[in-house]
Amino acid sequence: MSEGVEWAIHSCLNLTWLEPGEAVPAARMAAFYELPPAYLNKQLQALARAGILTSTPGPRGGFRLARRPEDISLMDVVAAIEGPDEAFRCEEILRQGPGEHEGVDYRRRCVVSQAMRRAEMAWRAELAGQTLADIRATVERRNPSAPGETRAWFANLRT
Amino acid sequence: MSEGVEWAIHSCLNLTWLEPGEAVPAARMAAFYELPPAYLNKQLQALARAGILTSTPGPRGGFRLARRPEDISLMDVVAAIEGPDEAFRCEEILRQGPGEHEGVDYRRRCVVSQAMRRAEMAWRAELAGQTLADIRATVERRNPSAPGETRAWFANLRT
DNA sequence: GCTCGGGTACTCGGATACAACTTGTCCGAGTCAAGACGG
DNA sequence: CCGTCTTGACTCGGACAAGTTGTATCCGAGTACCCGAGC
């Protein structure tokens, strides 16, 4: 899995602590974790294309969440970075086998494909069940000062 | 995910239908699905290194299952091909963040990492719960002639 | 007829190229804000 | 003092390289079989 997924989730999480309407440039978000600014910008662009973030150019511009944290699941973020297709893609090699049937869709018929798909669906369901709001709540419960500190860091120039 | 996983699972499944002690060369297994022989050989080598298959060189040699199909899970095959490490690897970017703590293992502490790990564990558990014997039983229930046809194909030179 | 030895063909195994994708970087189009200028 | 225009800096966005992983191939080391010769 791409490393940008980790960056994207943490960046989106930080955005949940900002006041509504406030935008943060990609360079500032990159400085938070000392990441390559241009590359993080690329990932944030993907999130914007997926409708998770909205981007505004120009001074005082940057990225902000496009909808409420309750409506953004980890699955959404992962799909935005990694692409929509599944990790295990059935190439239907049974079609090349000796006992093939012409009009059969082996993506649904093949028992192996079904088993792999079932496992992947369990993974996706687990990710879809966790929203940014859930993550944020857990973090705040463990470290109540996180929201204020994060917001202050993005507001000031402090490292 | 690597495409070799699909090849490996189907090849192992075919091996479950052979009589005990019978070995099949990689070239023959590749011909079954019209796969590149040398590359499939490479995947089978990985399965042999993982202890799933045993290989014997020379005439009448080839690959065969190293243990009973009941004791080989899909997780074993996937891990043999893809490697043992997880898809989402936490790089602990929180360590570079402003509120870091020196001696903390963020792979366990970070809430994001925990959520991703939970999803991946669900995936792995689903794969570990399906053995080659289960797959074989399902296939035989749907198509009772599969064992005989497969065995006959590998025994004869028929396409 | 039986045993033994050499040759041969067959198998895996690792070393070796090629291609695709992830990672990383750069510069241009567009935009907002601030400042200067004129009324 | 107020409104307007110009200038400038700042932002994203896509186009452009480099490195790493997956894909594919080839040839050599080792082995079992087969066949023929000798007893």
mmCIF file of C-alpha atoms (C1' of nucleotides) in Angstrom:
data_model
loop_
_atom_site.group_PDB
_atom_site.id
_atom_site.type_symbol
_atom_site.label_atom_id
_atom_site.label_comp_id
_atom_site.label_asym_id
_atom_site.label_seq_id
_atom_site.Cartn_x
_atom_site.Cartn_y
_atom_site.Cartn_z
ATOM 1 C CA MET A 1 0.000 0.000 0.000
ATOM 2 C CA SER A 2 1.179 3.480 -0.790
ATOM 3 C CA GLU A 3 2.784 5.470 1.969
ATOM 4 C CA GLY A 4 0.665 8.465 1.052
ATOM 5 C CA VAL A 5 -2.287 6.817 2.793
ATOM 6 C CA GLU A 6 -0.711 7.404 6.175
ATOM 7 C CA TRP A 7 0.036 11.015 5.291
ATOM 8 C CA ALA A 8 -3.482 11.578 3.999
ATOM 9 C CA ILE A 9 -5.219 10.203 7.074
ATOM 10 C CA HIS A 10 -3.097 12.164 9.511
ATOM 11 C CA SER A 11 -3.473 15.314 7.449
ATOM 12 C CA CYS A 12 -7.236 14.964 7.261
ATOM 13 C CA LEU A 13 -7.315 14.337 10.990
ATOM 14 C CA ASN A 14 -5.440 17.566 11.616
ATOM 15 C CA LEU A 15 -7.884 19.410 9.405
ATOM 16 C CA THR A 16 -10.761 18.284 11.612
ATOM 17 C CA TRP A 17 -9.364 20.437 14.423
ATOM 18 C CA LEU A 18 -9.424 23.656 12.445
ATOM 19 C CA GLU A 19 -12.262 26.126 12.624
ATOM 20 C CA PRO A 20 -14.780 25.821 9.791
ATOM 21 C CA GLY A 21 -13.823 27.784 6.702
ATOM 22 C CA GLU A 22 -10.136 27.898 7.569
ATOM 23 C CA ALA A 23 -7.796 26.602 4.863
ATOM 24 C CA VAL A 24 -4.211 25.386 5.263
ATOM 25 C CA PRO A 25 -1.628 25.345 2.446
ATOM 26 C CA ALA A 26 0.032 22.091 1.532
ATOM 27 C CA ALA A 27 3.428 23.450 2.518
ATOM 28 C CA ARG A 28 2.250 24.132 6.051
ATOM 29 C CA MET A 29 0.711 20.679 6.365
ATOM 30 C CA ALA A 30 3.947 19.135 5.134
ATOM 31 C CA ALA A 31 6.002 21.092 7.656
ATOM 32 C CA PHE A 32 3.895 19.623 10.467
ATOM 33 C CA TYR A 33 5.372 16.164 9.893
ATOM 34 C CA GLU A 34 8.486 17.247 7.950
ATOM 35 C CA LEU A 35 7.211 15.653 4.754
ATOM 36 C CA PRO A 36 8.210 16.571 1.178
ATOM 37 C CA PRO A 37 5.844 19.477 0.439
ATOM 38 C CA ALA A 38 5.391 18.927 -3.273
ATOM 39 C CA TYR A 39 4.606 15.252 -2.867
ATOM 40 C CA LEU A 40 2.116 15.793 -0.082
ATOM 41 C CA ASN A 41 0.518 18.382 -2.335
ATOM 42 C CA LYS A 42 0.048 15.636 -4.893
ATOM 43 C CA GLN A 43 -1.735 13.432 -2.389
ATOM 44 C CA LEU A 44 -3.965 16.280 -1.250
ATOM 45 C CA GLN A 45 -4.895 16.874 -4.867
ATOM 46 C CA ALA A 46 -6.092 13.287 -5.061
ATOM 47 C CA LEU A 47 -8.210 13.835 -1.959
ATOM 48 C CA ALA A 48 -9.676 16.947 -3.542
ATOM 49 C CA ARG A 49 -10.520 15.052 -6.734
ATOM 50 C CA ALA A 50 -12.297 12.455 -4.612
ATOM 51 C CA GLY A 51 -14.442 15.125 -2.994
ATOM 52 C CA ILE A 52 -12.929 14.740 0.471
ATOM 53 C CA LEU A 53 -11.157 18.104 0.489
ATOM 54 C CA THR A 54 -11.820 21.389 -1.243
ATOM 55 C CA SER A 55 -8.963 23.498 -2.505
ATOM 56 C CA THR A 56 -8.777 27.261 -2.925
ATOM 57 C CA PRO A 57 -5.841 28.933 -4.684
ATOM 58 C CA GLY A 58 -4.287 32.264 -3.967
ATOM 59 C CA PRO A 59 -3.303 33.944 -0.702
ATOM 60 C CA ARG A 60 -5.142 32.666 2.384
ATOM 61 C CA GLY A 61 -5.908 29.624 0.277
ATOM 62 C CA GLY A 62 -5.149 25.958 0.841
ATOM 63 C CA PHE A 63 -7.112 22.807 1.667
ATOM 64 C CA ARG A 64 -10.001 22.170 4.018
ATOM 65 C CA LEU A 65 -12.455 19.334 4.589
ATOM 66 C CA ALA A 66 -15.243 19.199 2.045
ATOM 67 C CA ARG A 67 -17.770 17.649 4.446
ATOM 68 C CA ARG A 68 -18.210 16.824 8.114
ATOM 69 C CA PRO A 69 -15.761 14.392 9.752
ATOM 70 C CA GLU A 70 -18.693 12.114 10.562
ATOM 71 C CA ASP A 71 -19.226 11.633 6.837
ATOM 72 C CA ILE A 72 -15.610 10.760 5.949
ATOM 73 C CA SER A 73 -14.570 7.166 6.541
ATOM 74 C CA LEU A 74 -11.097 5.717 6.382
ATOM 75 C CA MET A 75 -12.293 3.734 3.393
ATOM 76 C CA ASP A 76 -12.964 6.980 1.542
ATOM 77 C CA VAL A 77 -9.443 8.233 2.167
ATOM 78 C CA VAL A 78 -7.815 4.927 1.236
ATOM 79 C CA ALA A 79 -9.874 4.693 -1.959
ATOM 80 C CA ALA A 80 -8.948 8.249 -2.886
ATOM 81 C CA ILE A 81 -5.204 7.501 -2.671
ATOM 82 C CA GLU A 82 -5.005 3.860 -3.713
ATOM 83 C CA GLY A 83 -7.683 3.896 -6.367
ATOM 84 C CA PRO A 84 -11.109 2.303 -6.390
ATOM 85 C CA ASP A 85 -10.234 -1.207 -7.601
ATOM 86 C CA GLU A 86 -9.604 -4.130 -5.284
ATOM 87 C CA ALA A 87 -6.199 -5.337 -4.184
ATOM 88 C CA PHE A 88 -6.838 -8.873 -5.427
ATOM 89 C CA ARG A 89 -8.032 -8.610 -8.994
ATOM 90 C CA CYS A 90 -9.265 -11.882 -10.485
ATOM 91 C CA GLU A 91 -7.702 -12.268 -13.919
ATOM 92 C CA GLU A 92 -9.982 -15.225 -14.643
ATOM 93 C CA ILE A 93 -7.200 -17.652 -15.371
ATOM 94 C CA LEU A 94 -9.807 -20.407 -15.316
ATOM 95 C CA ARG A 95 -10.830 -19.114 -18.726
ATOM 96 C CA GLN A 96 -7.498 -20.386 -20.061
ATOM 97 C CA GLY A 97 -7.958 -23.730 -18.317
ATOM 98 C CA PRO A 98 -9.143 -26.958 -19.902
ATOM 99 C CA GLY A 99 -12.694 -27.043 -18.538
ATOM 100 C CA GLU A 100 -13.701 -23.527 -19.461
ATOM 101 C CA HIS A 101 -17.216 -22.317 -20.196
ATOM 102 C CA GLU A 102 -17.461 -19.501 -22.673
ATOM 103 C CA GLY A 103 -19.988 -17.121 -21.204
ATOM 104 C CA VAL A 104 -19.176 -17.540 -17.534
ATOM 105 C CA ASP A 105 -18.116 -14.569 -15.424
ATOM 106 C CA TYR A 106 -15.378 -16.197 -13.367
ATOM 107 C CA ARG A 107 -15.057 -13.105 -11.199
ATOM 108 C CA ARG A 108 -18.287 -14.229 -9.539
ATOM 109 C CA ARG A 109 -18.205 -17.976 -10.194
ATOM 110 C CA CYS A 110 -14.640 -18.867 -9.227
ATOM 111 C CA VAL A 111 -14.471 -20.130 -5.654
ATOM 112 C CA VAL A 112 -10.997 -18.708 -5.151
ATOM 113 C CA SER A 113 -12.139 -15.306 -6.295
ATOM 114 C CA GLN A 114 -15.086 -15.477 -3.937
ATOM 115 C CA ALA A 115 -12.894 -16.321 -0.971
ATOM 116 C CA MET A 116 -10.482 -13.513 -1.696
ATOM 117 C CA ARG A 117 -13.315 -11.101 -2.255
ATOM 118 C CA ARG A 118 -14.913 -12.065 1.030
ATOM 119 C CA ALA A 119 -11.686 -11.299 2.878
ATOM 120 C CA GLU A 120 -11.319 -8.002 1.122
ATOM 121 C CA MET A 121 -14.899 -7.076 1.916
ATOM 122 C CA ALA A 122 -14.204 -7.670 5.609
ATOM 123 C CA TRP A 123 -11.263 -5.283 5.325
ATOM 124 C CA ARG A 124 -13.299 -2.655 3.543
ATOM 125 C CA ALA A 125 -16.166 -2.955 6.002
ATOM 126 C CA GLU A 126 -13.809 -2.405 8.905
ATOM 127 C CA LEU A 127 -12.378 0.683 7.247
ATOM 128 C CA ALA A 128 -15.788 2.001 6.262
ATOM 129 C CA GLY A 129 -16.951 1.691 9.862
ATOM 130 C CA GLN A 130 -14.319 4.074 11.174
ATOM 131 C CA THR A 131 -14.884 7.756 10.431
ATOM 132 C CA LEU A 132 -12.605 10.703 10.989
ATOM 133 C CA ALA A 133 -14.926 11.757 13.797
ATOM 134 C CA ASP A 134 -14.346 8.435 15.570
ATOM 135 C CA ILE A 135 -10.598 8.752 15.271
ATOM 136 C CA ARG A 136 -10.708 12.323 16.463
ATOM 137 C CA ALA A 137 -12.827 11.414 19.482
ATOM 138 C CA THR A 138 -10.439 8.650 20.508
ATOM 139 C CA VAL A 139 -7.428 10.914 20.209
ATOM 140 C CA GLU A 140 -9.110 13.653 22.229
ATOM 141 C CA ARG A 141 -10.046 11.198 24.947
ATOM 142 C CA ARG A 142 -6.447 10.094 25.311
ATOM 143 C CA ASN A 143 -4.901 13.517 24.884
ATOM 144 C CA PRO A 144 -7.401 16.331 25.575
ATOM 145 C CA SER A 145 -4.890 19.030 24.706
ATOM 146 C CA ALA A 146 -4.402 17.789 21.148
ATOM 147 C CA PRO A 147 -7.031 20.014 19.488
ATOM 148 C CA GLY A 148 -5.727 23.219 21.024
ATOM 149 C CA GLU A 149 -2.097 22.405 20.392
ATOM 150 C CA THR A 150 -2.715 21.461 16.784
ATOM 151 C CA ARG A 151 -4.819 24.514 16.086
ATOM 152 C CA ALA A 152 -2.207 26.731 17.730
ATOM 153 C CA TRP A 153 0.576 25.190 15.682
ATOM 154 C CA PHE A 154 -1.214 25.871 12.424
ATOM 155 C CA ALA A 155 -2.168 29.378 13.505
ATOM 156 C CA ASN A 156 1.319 30.461 14.640
ATOM 157 C CA LEU A 157 4.694 29.951 13.080
ATOM 158 C CA ARG A 158 5.961 27.885 15.992
ATOM 159 C CA THR A 159 7.639 24.589 15.198
ATOM 160 C CA MET B 1 -1.307 -7.256 -4.798
ATOM 161 C CA SER B 2 0.886 -9.423 -6.960
ATOM 162 C CA GLU B 3 -0.751 -11.410 -9.704
ATOM 163 C CA GLY B 4 1.215 -14.471 -8.667
ATOM 164 C CA VAL B 5 -1.129 -14.937 -5.728
ATOM 165 C CA GLU B 6 -3.933 -16.019 -8.029
ATOM 166 C CA TRP B 7 -1.628 -18.388 -9.848
ATOM 167 C CA ALA B 8 -0.329 -19.844 -6.597
ATOM 168 C CA ILE B 9 -3.743 -20.521 -5.110
ATOM 169 C CA HIS B 10 -5.122 -22.180 -8.233
ATOM 170 C CA SER B 11 -1.951 -24.224 -8.643
ATOM 171 C CA CYS B 12 -2.041 -25.411 -5.041
ATOM 172 C CA LEU B 13 -5.699 -26.260 -5.460
ATOM 173 C CA ASN B 14 -4.901 -28.405 -8.468
ATOM 174 C CA LEU B 15 -2.202 -30.165 -6.482
ATOM 175 C CA THR B 16 -4.769 -31.207 -3.884
ATOM 176 C CA TRP B 17 -6.406 -33.430 -6.475
ATOM 177 C CA LEU B 18 -3.299 -35.450 -7.217
ATOM 178 C CA GLU B 19 -2.543 -38.754 -5.570
ATOM 179 C CA PRO B 20 -0.160 -38.527 -2.606
ATOM 180 C CA GLY B 21 3.497 -38.620 -3.603
ATOM 181 C CA GLU B 22 2.849 -37.545 -7.173
ATOM 182 C CA ALA B 23 4.864 -34.530 -8.304
ATOM 183 C CA VAL B 24 4.100 -32.174 -11.208
ATOM 184 C CA PRO B 25 6.727 -30.073 -13.009
ATOM 185 C CA ALA B 26 6.290 -26.331 -13.162
ATOM 186 C CA ALA B 27 6.034 -26.438 -16.940
ATOM 187 C CA ARG B 28 3.047 -28.759 -16.792
ATOM 188 C CA MET B 29 1.319 -26.621 -14.190
ATOM 189 C CA ALA B 30 1.918 -23.533 -16.333
ATOM 190 C CA ALA B 31 0.469 -25.242 -19.402
ATOM 191 C CA PHE B 32 -2.746 -25.894 -17.509
ATOM 192 C CA TYR B 33 -3.588 -22.187 -17.471
ATOM 193 C CA GLU B 34 -1.285 -21.118 -20.320
ATOM 194 C CA LEU B 35 0.940 -19.156 -17.971
ATOM 195 C CA PRO B 36 4.608 -18.223 -18.539
ATOM 196 C CA PRO B 37 6.405 -21.362 -17.307
ATOM 197 C CA ALA B 38 9.565 -19.759 -15.963
ATOM 198 C CA TYR B 39 7.682 -17.152 -14.000
ATOM 199 C CA LEU B 40 5.286 -19.627 -12.456
ATOM 200 C CA ASN B 41 8.340 -21.652 -11.511
ATOM 201 C CA LYS B 42 9.563 -18.642 -9.564
ATOM 202 C CA GLN B 43 6.305 -18.402 -7.630
ATOM 203 C CA LEU B 44 6.365 -22.112 -6.860
ATOM 204 C CA GLN B 45 9.872 -21.694 -5.528
ATOM 205 C CA ALA B 46 8.556 -19.099 -3.093
ATOM 206 C CA LEU B 47 5.883 -21.550 -1.968
ATOM 207 C CA ALA B 48 8.571 -24.185 -1.469
ATOM 208 C CA ARG B 49 10.680 -21.793 0.606
ATOM 209 C CA ALA B 50 7.614 -21.108 2.765
ATOM 210 C CA GLY B 51 7.180 -24.811 3.424
ATOM 211 C CA ILE B 52 3.908 -25.115 1.513
ATOM 212 C CA LEU B 53 5.318 -27.203 -1.322
ATOM 213 C CA THR B 54 8.213 -29.616 -1.591
ATOM 214 C CA SER B 55 10.322 -29.753 -4.724
ATOM 215 C CA THR B 56 12.227 -32.681 -6.176
ATOM 216 C CA PRO B 57 14.587 -32.286 -9.132
ATOM 217 C CA GLY B 58 15.285 -34.716 -11.898
ATOM 218 C CA PRO B 59 12.985 -36.871 -14.029
ATOM 219 C CA ARG B 60 9.584 -37.640 -12.501
ATOM 220 C CA GLY B 61 10.287 -34.645 -10.268
ATOM 221 C CA GLY B 62 8.335 -31.442 -9.718
ATOM 222 C CA PHE B 63 6.269 -29.921 -6.943
ATOM 223 C CA ARG B 64 3.773 -31.412 -4.537
ATOM 224 C CA LEU B 65 2.036 -30.263 -1.378
ATOM 225 C CA ALA B 66 4.221 -30.378 1.707
ATOM 226 C CA ARG B 67 1.324 -30.972 4.094
ATOM 227 C CA ARG B 68 -2.363 -31.784 4.099
ATOM 228 C CA PRO B 69 -4.776 -29.337 2.448
ATOM 229 C CA GLU B 70 -6.543 -28.941 5.792
ATOM 230 C CA ASP B 71 -3.341 -27.398 7.163
ATOM 231 C CA ILE B 72 -2.777 -24.862 4.357
ATOM 232 C CA SER B 73 -4.754 -21.651 4.621
ATOM 233 C CA LEU B 74 -5.114 -18.947 2.009
ATOM 234 C CA MET B 75 -3.223 -16.694 4.403
ATOM 235 C CA ASP B 76 -0.228 -19.018 4.184
ATOM 236 C CA VAL B 77 -0.192 -18.832 0.399
ATOM 237 C CA VAL B 78 -0.642 -15.067 0.304
ATOM 238 C CA ALA B 79 2.105 -14.558 2.880
ATOM 239 C CA ALA B 80 4.438 -16.815 0.916
ATOM 240 C CA ILE B 81 4.050 -14.749 -2.243
ATOM 241 C CA GLU B 82 3.510 -11.239 -0.928
ATOM 242 C CA GLY B 83 5.864 -11.400 2.019
ATOM 243 C CA PRO B 84 5.134 -11.435 5.725
ATOM 244 C CA ASP B 85 4.831 -7.703 6.419
ATOM 245 C CA GLU B 86 1.518 -5.855 6.481
ATOM 246 C CA ALA B 87 0.123 -3.843 3.597
ATOM 247 C CA PHE B 88 -0.228 -0.692 5.703
ATOM 248 C CA ARG B 89 3.112 -0.088 7.363
ATOM 249 C CA CYS B 90 3.069 2.679 9.964
ATOM 250 C CA GLU B 91 6.082 4.901 9.376
ATOM 251 C CA GLU B 92 5.460 6.704 12.660
ATOM 252 C CA ILE B 93 5.199 10.139 11.152
ATOM 253 C CA LEU B 94 3.954 11.350 14.516
ATOM 254 C CA ARG B 95 7.558 11.121 15.631
ATOM 255 C CA GLN B 96 8.344 14.019 13.296
ATOM 256 C CA GLY B 97 5.364 15.995 14.590
ATOM 257 C CA PRO B 98 5.461 18.792 17.154
ATOM 258 C CA GLY B 99 4.100 16.907 20.161
ATOM 259 C CA GLU B 100 6.348 13.887 19.977
ATOM 260 C CA HIS B 101 7.420 11.707 22.881
ATOM 261 C CA GLU B 102 10.834 10.139 22.562
ATOM 262 C CA GLY B 103 10.375 6.585 23.738
ATOM 263 C CA VAL B 104 6.875 5.934 22.432
ATOM 264 C CA ASP B 105 6.198 3.107 19.981
ATOM 265 C CA TYR B 106 3.759 4.830 17.681
ATOM 266 C CA ARG B 107 3.046 1.608 15.841
ATOM 267 C CA ARG B 108 0.985 0.591 18.863
ATOM 268 C CA ARG B 109 0.043 3.990 20.284
ATOM 269 C CA CYS B 110 -1.103 5.848 17.172
ATOM 270 C CA VAL B 111 -4.867 5.670 16.806
ATOM 271 C CA VAL B 112 -4.645 5.722 13.019
ATOM 272 C CA SER B 113 -2.230 2.827 13.048
ATOM 273 C CA GLN B 114 -4.544 0.900 15.354
ATOM 274 C CA ALA B 115 -7.527 1.420 13.083
ATOM 275 C CA MET B 116 -5.635 0.323 10.004
ATOM 276 C CA ARG B 117 -4.207 -2.650 11.816
ATOM 277 C CA ARG B 118 -7.653 -3.700 12.996
ATOM 278 C CA ALA B 119 -8.918 -3.691 9.418
ATOM 279 C CA GLU B 120 -5.940 -5.677 8.223
ATOM 280 C CA MET B 121 -6.392 -8.201 11.003
ATOM 281 C CA ALA B 122 -9.984 -8.745 9.875
ATOM 282 C CA TRP B 123 -8.662 -9.426 6.386
ATOM 283 C CA ARG B 124 -6.016 -11.821 7.617
ATOM 284 C CA ALA B 125 -8.447 -13.646 9.865
ATOM 285 C CA GLU B 126 -10.809 -14.193 6.958
ATOM 286 C CA LEU B 127 -7.995 -15.587 4.856
ATOM 287 C CA ALA B 128 -6.650 -17.739 7.672
ATOM 288 C CA GLY B 129 -10.101 -19.247 8.139
ATOM 289 C CA GLN B 130 -10.235 -20.628 4.619
ATOM 290 C CA THR B 131 -8.093 -23.667 3.936
ATOM 291 C CA LEU B 132 -7.337 -25.398 0.678
ATOM 292 C CA ALA B 133 -9.526 -28.245 1.862
ATOM 293 C CA ASP B 134 -12.489 -25.877 2.206
ATOM 294 C CA ILE B 135 -11.974 -24.480 -1.273
ATOM 295 C CA ARG B 136 -11.614 -27.948 -2.704
ATOM 296 C CA ALA B 137 -14.799 -29.154 -1.010
ATOM 297 C CA THR B 138 -16.795 -26.226 -2.374
ATOM 298 C CA VAL B 139 -15.517 -26.779 -5.893
ATOM 299 C CA GLU B 140 -16.287 -30.498 -5.746
ATOM 300 C CA ARG B 141 -19.807 -29.809 -4.509
ATOM 301 C CA ARG B 142 -20.485 -27.539 -7.461
ATOM 302 C CA ASN B 143 -18.657 -29.622 -10.023
ATOM 303 C CA PRO B 144 -18.215 -33.243 -8.917
ATOM 304 C CA SER B 145 -16.250 -34.150 -12.016
ATOM 305 C CA ALA B 146 -13.499 -31.628 -11.322
ATOM 306 C CA PRO B 147 -11.148 -33.978 -9.437
ATOM 307 C CA GLY B 148 -11.196 -36.670 -12.084
ATOM 308 C CA GLU B 149 -10.845 -34.261 -14.968
ATOM 309 C CA THR B 150 -7.958 -32.413 -13.355
ATOM 310 C CA ARG B 151 -6.142 -35.596 -12.443
ATOM 311 C CA ALA B 152 -6.663 -36.967 -15.937
ATOM 312 C CA TRP B 153 -5.336 -33.783 -17.510
ATOM 313 C CA PHE B 154 -2.143 -33.911 -15.485
ATOM 314 C CA ALA B 155 -1.725 -37.650 -16.097
ATOM 315 C CA ASN B 156 -2.223 -37.558 -19.873
ATOM 316 C CA LEU B 157 -0.948 -35.185 -22.479
ATOM 317 C CA ARG B 158 -4.431 -33.914 -23.378
ATOM 318 C CA THR B 159 -4.924 -30.213 -23.583
ATOM 319 C "C1'" DG C 1 19.457 -63.622 -16.712
ATOM 320 C "C1'" DC C 2 21.462 -60.283 -13.547
ATOM 321 C "C1'" DT C 3 24.398 -56.451 -12.168
ATOM 322 C "C1'" DC C 4 26.913 -52.463 -12.909
ATOM 323 C "C1'" DG C 5 28.429 -48.243 -15.188
ATOM 324 C "C1'" DG C 6 27.985 -44.384 -18.300
ATOM 325 C "C1'" DG C 7 25.275 -41.303 -20.756
ATOM 326 C "C1'" DT C 8 21.211 -38.574 -21.309
ATOM 327 C "C1'" DA C 9 17.285 -36.033 -20.564
ATOM 328 C "C1'" DC C 10 14.776 -33.780 -17.225
ATOM 329 C "C1'" DT C 11 14.037 -30.904 -12.997
ATOM 330 C "C1'" DC C 12 14.624 -27.045 -9.937
ATOM 331 C "C1'" DG C 13 17.240 -22.857 -8.485
ATOM 332 C "C1'" DG C 14 19.279 -18.607 -8.716
ATOM 333 C "C1'" DA C 15 21.276 -14.917 -11.574
ATOM 334 C "C1'" DT C 16 19.936 -11.804 -15.076
ATOM 335 C "C1'" DA C 17 17.027 -8.096 -18.183
ATOM 336 C "C1'" DC C 18 12.639 -5.495 -18.964
ATOM 337 C "C1'" DA C 19 8.525 -2.880 -17.575
ATOM 338 C "C1'" DA C 20 5.329 -0.563 -14.528
ATOM 339 C "C1'" DC C 21 4.309 1.852 -10.583
ATOM 340 C "C1'" DT C 22 5.418 4.512 -6.580
ATOM 341 C "C1'" DT C 23 8.073 8.336 -5.053
ATOM 342 C "C1'" DG C 24 9.842 12.890 -5.652
ATOM 343 C "C1'" DT C 25 10.412 17.526 -8.024
ATOM 344 C "C1'" DC C 26 9.566 21.519 -10.782
ATOM 345 C "C1'" DC C 27 7.371 25.393 -13.035
ATOM 346 C "C1'" DG C 28 3.177 27.761 -14.928
ATOM 347 C "C1'" DA C 29 -2.010 29.440 -14.609
ATOM 348 C "C1'" DG C 30 -5.067 31.518 -11.664
ATOM 349 C "C1'" DT C 31 -6.384 34.254 -7.627
ATOM 350 C "C1'" DC C 32 -6.722 37.116 -3.756
ATOM 351 C "C1'" DA C 33 -4.741 40.807 -1.026
ATOM 352 C "C1'" DA C 34 -2.383 44.797 -0.290
ATOM 353 C "C1'" DG C 35 -0.669 49.142 -1.619
ATOM 354 C "C1'" DA C 36 -0.437 53.225 -4.550
ATOM 355 C "C1'" DC C 37 -2.852 56.695 -6.958
ATOM 356 C "C1'" DG C 38 -6.352 59.847 -8.151
ATOM 357 C "C1'" DG C 39 -10.600 62.236 -7.058
ATOM 358 C "C1'" DC D 1 -10.814 60.537 3.371
ATOM 359 C "C1'" DC D 2 -12.635 57.078 -0.014
ATOM 360 C "C1'" DG D 3 -12.824 54.319 -4.198
ATOM 361 C "C1'" DT D 4 -10.314 52.139 -7.899
ATOM 362 C "C1'" DC D 5 -6.557 50.254 -10.340
ATOM 363 C "C1'" DT D 6 -2.201 47.979 -10.514
ATOM 364 C "C1'" DT D 7 1.113 45.224 -8.824
ATOM 365 C "C1'" DG D 8 2.772 41.493 -6.482
ATOM 366 C "C1'" DA D 9 3.101 37.371 -3.906
ATOM 367 C "C1'" DC D 10 0.923 33.240 -2.892
ATOM 368 C "C1'" DT D 11 -1.702 28.945 -4.004
ATOM 369 C "C1'" DC D 12 -2.957 24.904 -6.458
ATOM 370 C "C1'" DG D 13 -2.533 21.952 -10.611
ATOM 371 C "C1'" DG D 14 -0.563 19.222 -13.850
ATOM 372 C "C1'" DA D 15 3.662 18.055 -16.445
ATOM 373 C "C1'" DC D 16 8.264 16.120 -15.828
ATOM 374 C "C1'" DA D 17 12.396 12.753 -13.737
ATOM 375 C "C1'" DA D 18 14.389 9.028 -10.546
ATOM 376 C "C1'" DG D 19 14.182 4.923 -7.766
ATOM 377 C "C1'" DT D 20 12.011 0.676 -6.384
ATOM 378 C "C1'" DT D 21 9.100 -3.242 -6.953
ATOM 379 C "C1'" DG D 22 6.763 -6.526 -9.843
ATOM 380 C "C1'" DT D 23 7.166 -9.181 -14.255
ATOM 381 C "C1'" DA D 24 9.477 -12.184 -17.346
ATOM 382 C "C1'" DT D 25 13.396 -14.945 -19.102
ATOM 383 C "C1'" DC D 26 17.464 -17.733 -19.442
ATOM 384 C "C1'" DC D 27 21.041 -20.964 -18.322
ATOM 385 C "C1'" DG D 28 23.643 -23.915 -14.983
ATOM 386 C "C1'" DA D 29 23.899 -27.623 -10.952
ATOM 387 C "C1'" DG D 30 22.032 -31.760 -9.632
ATOM 388 C "C1'" DT D 31 19.363 -36.073 -10.122
ATOM 389 C "C1'" DA D 32 16.952 -40.123 -11.560
ATOM 390 C "C1'" DC D 33 16.157 -42.959 -15.314
ATOM 391 C "C1'" DC D 34 17.455 -45.771 -19.293
ATOM 392 C "C1'" DC D 35 20.333 -48.531 -22.033
ATOM 393 C "C1'" DG D 36 24.081 -51.266 -23.038
ATOM 394 C "C1'" DA D 37 28.044 -54.033 -21.724
ATOM 395 C "C1'" DG D 38 30.109 -57.423 -18.905
ATOM 396 C "C1'" DC D 39 29.813 -61.425 -15.744
#
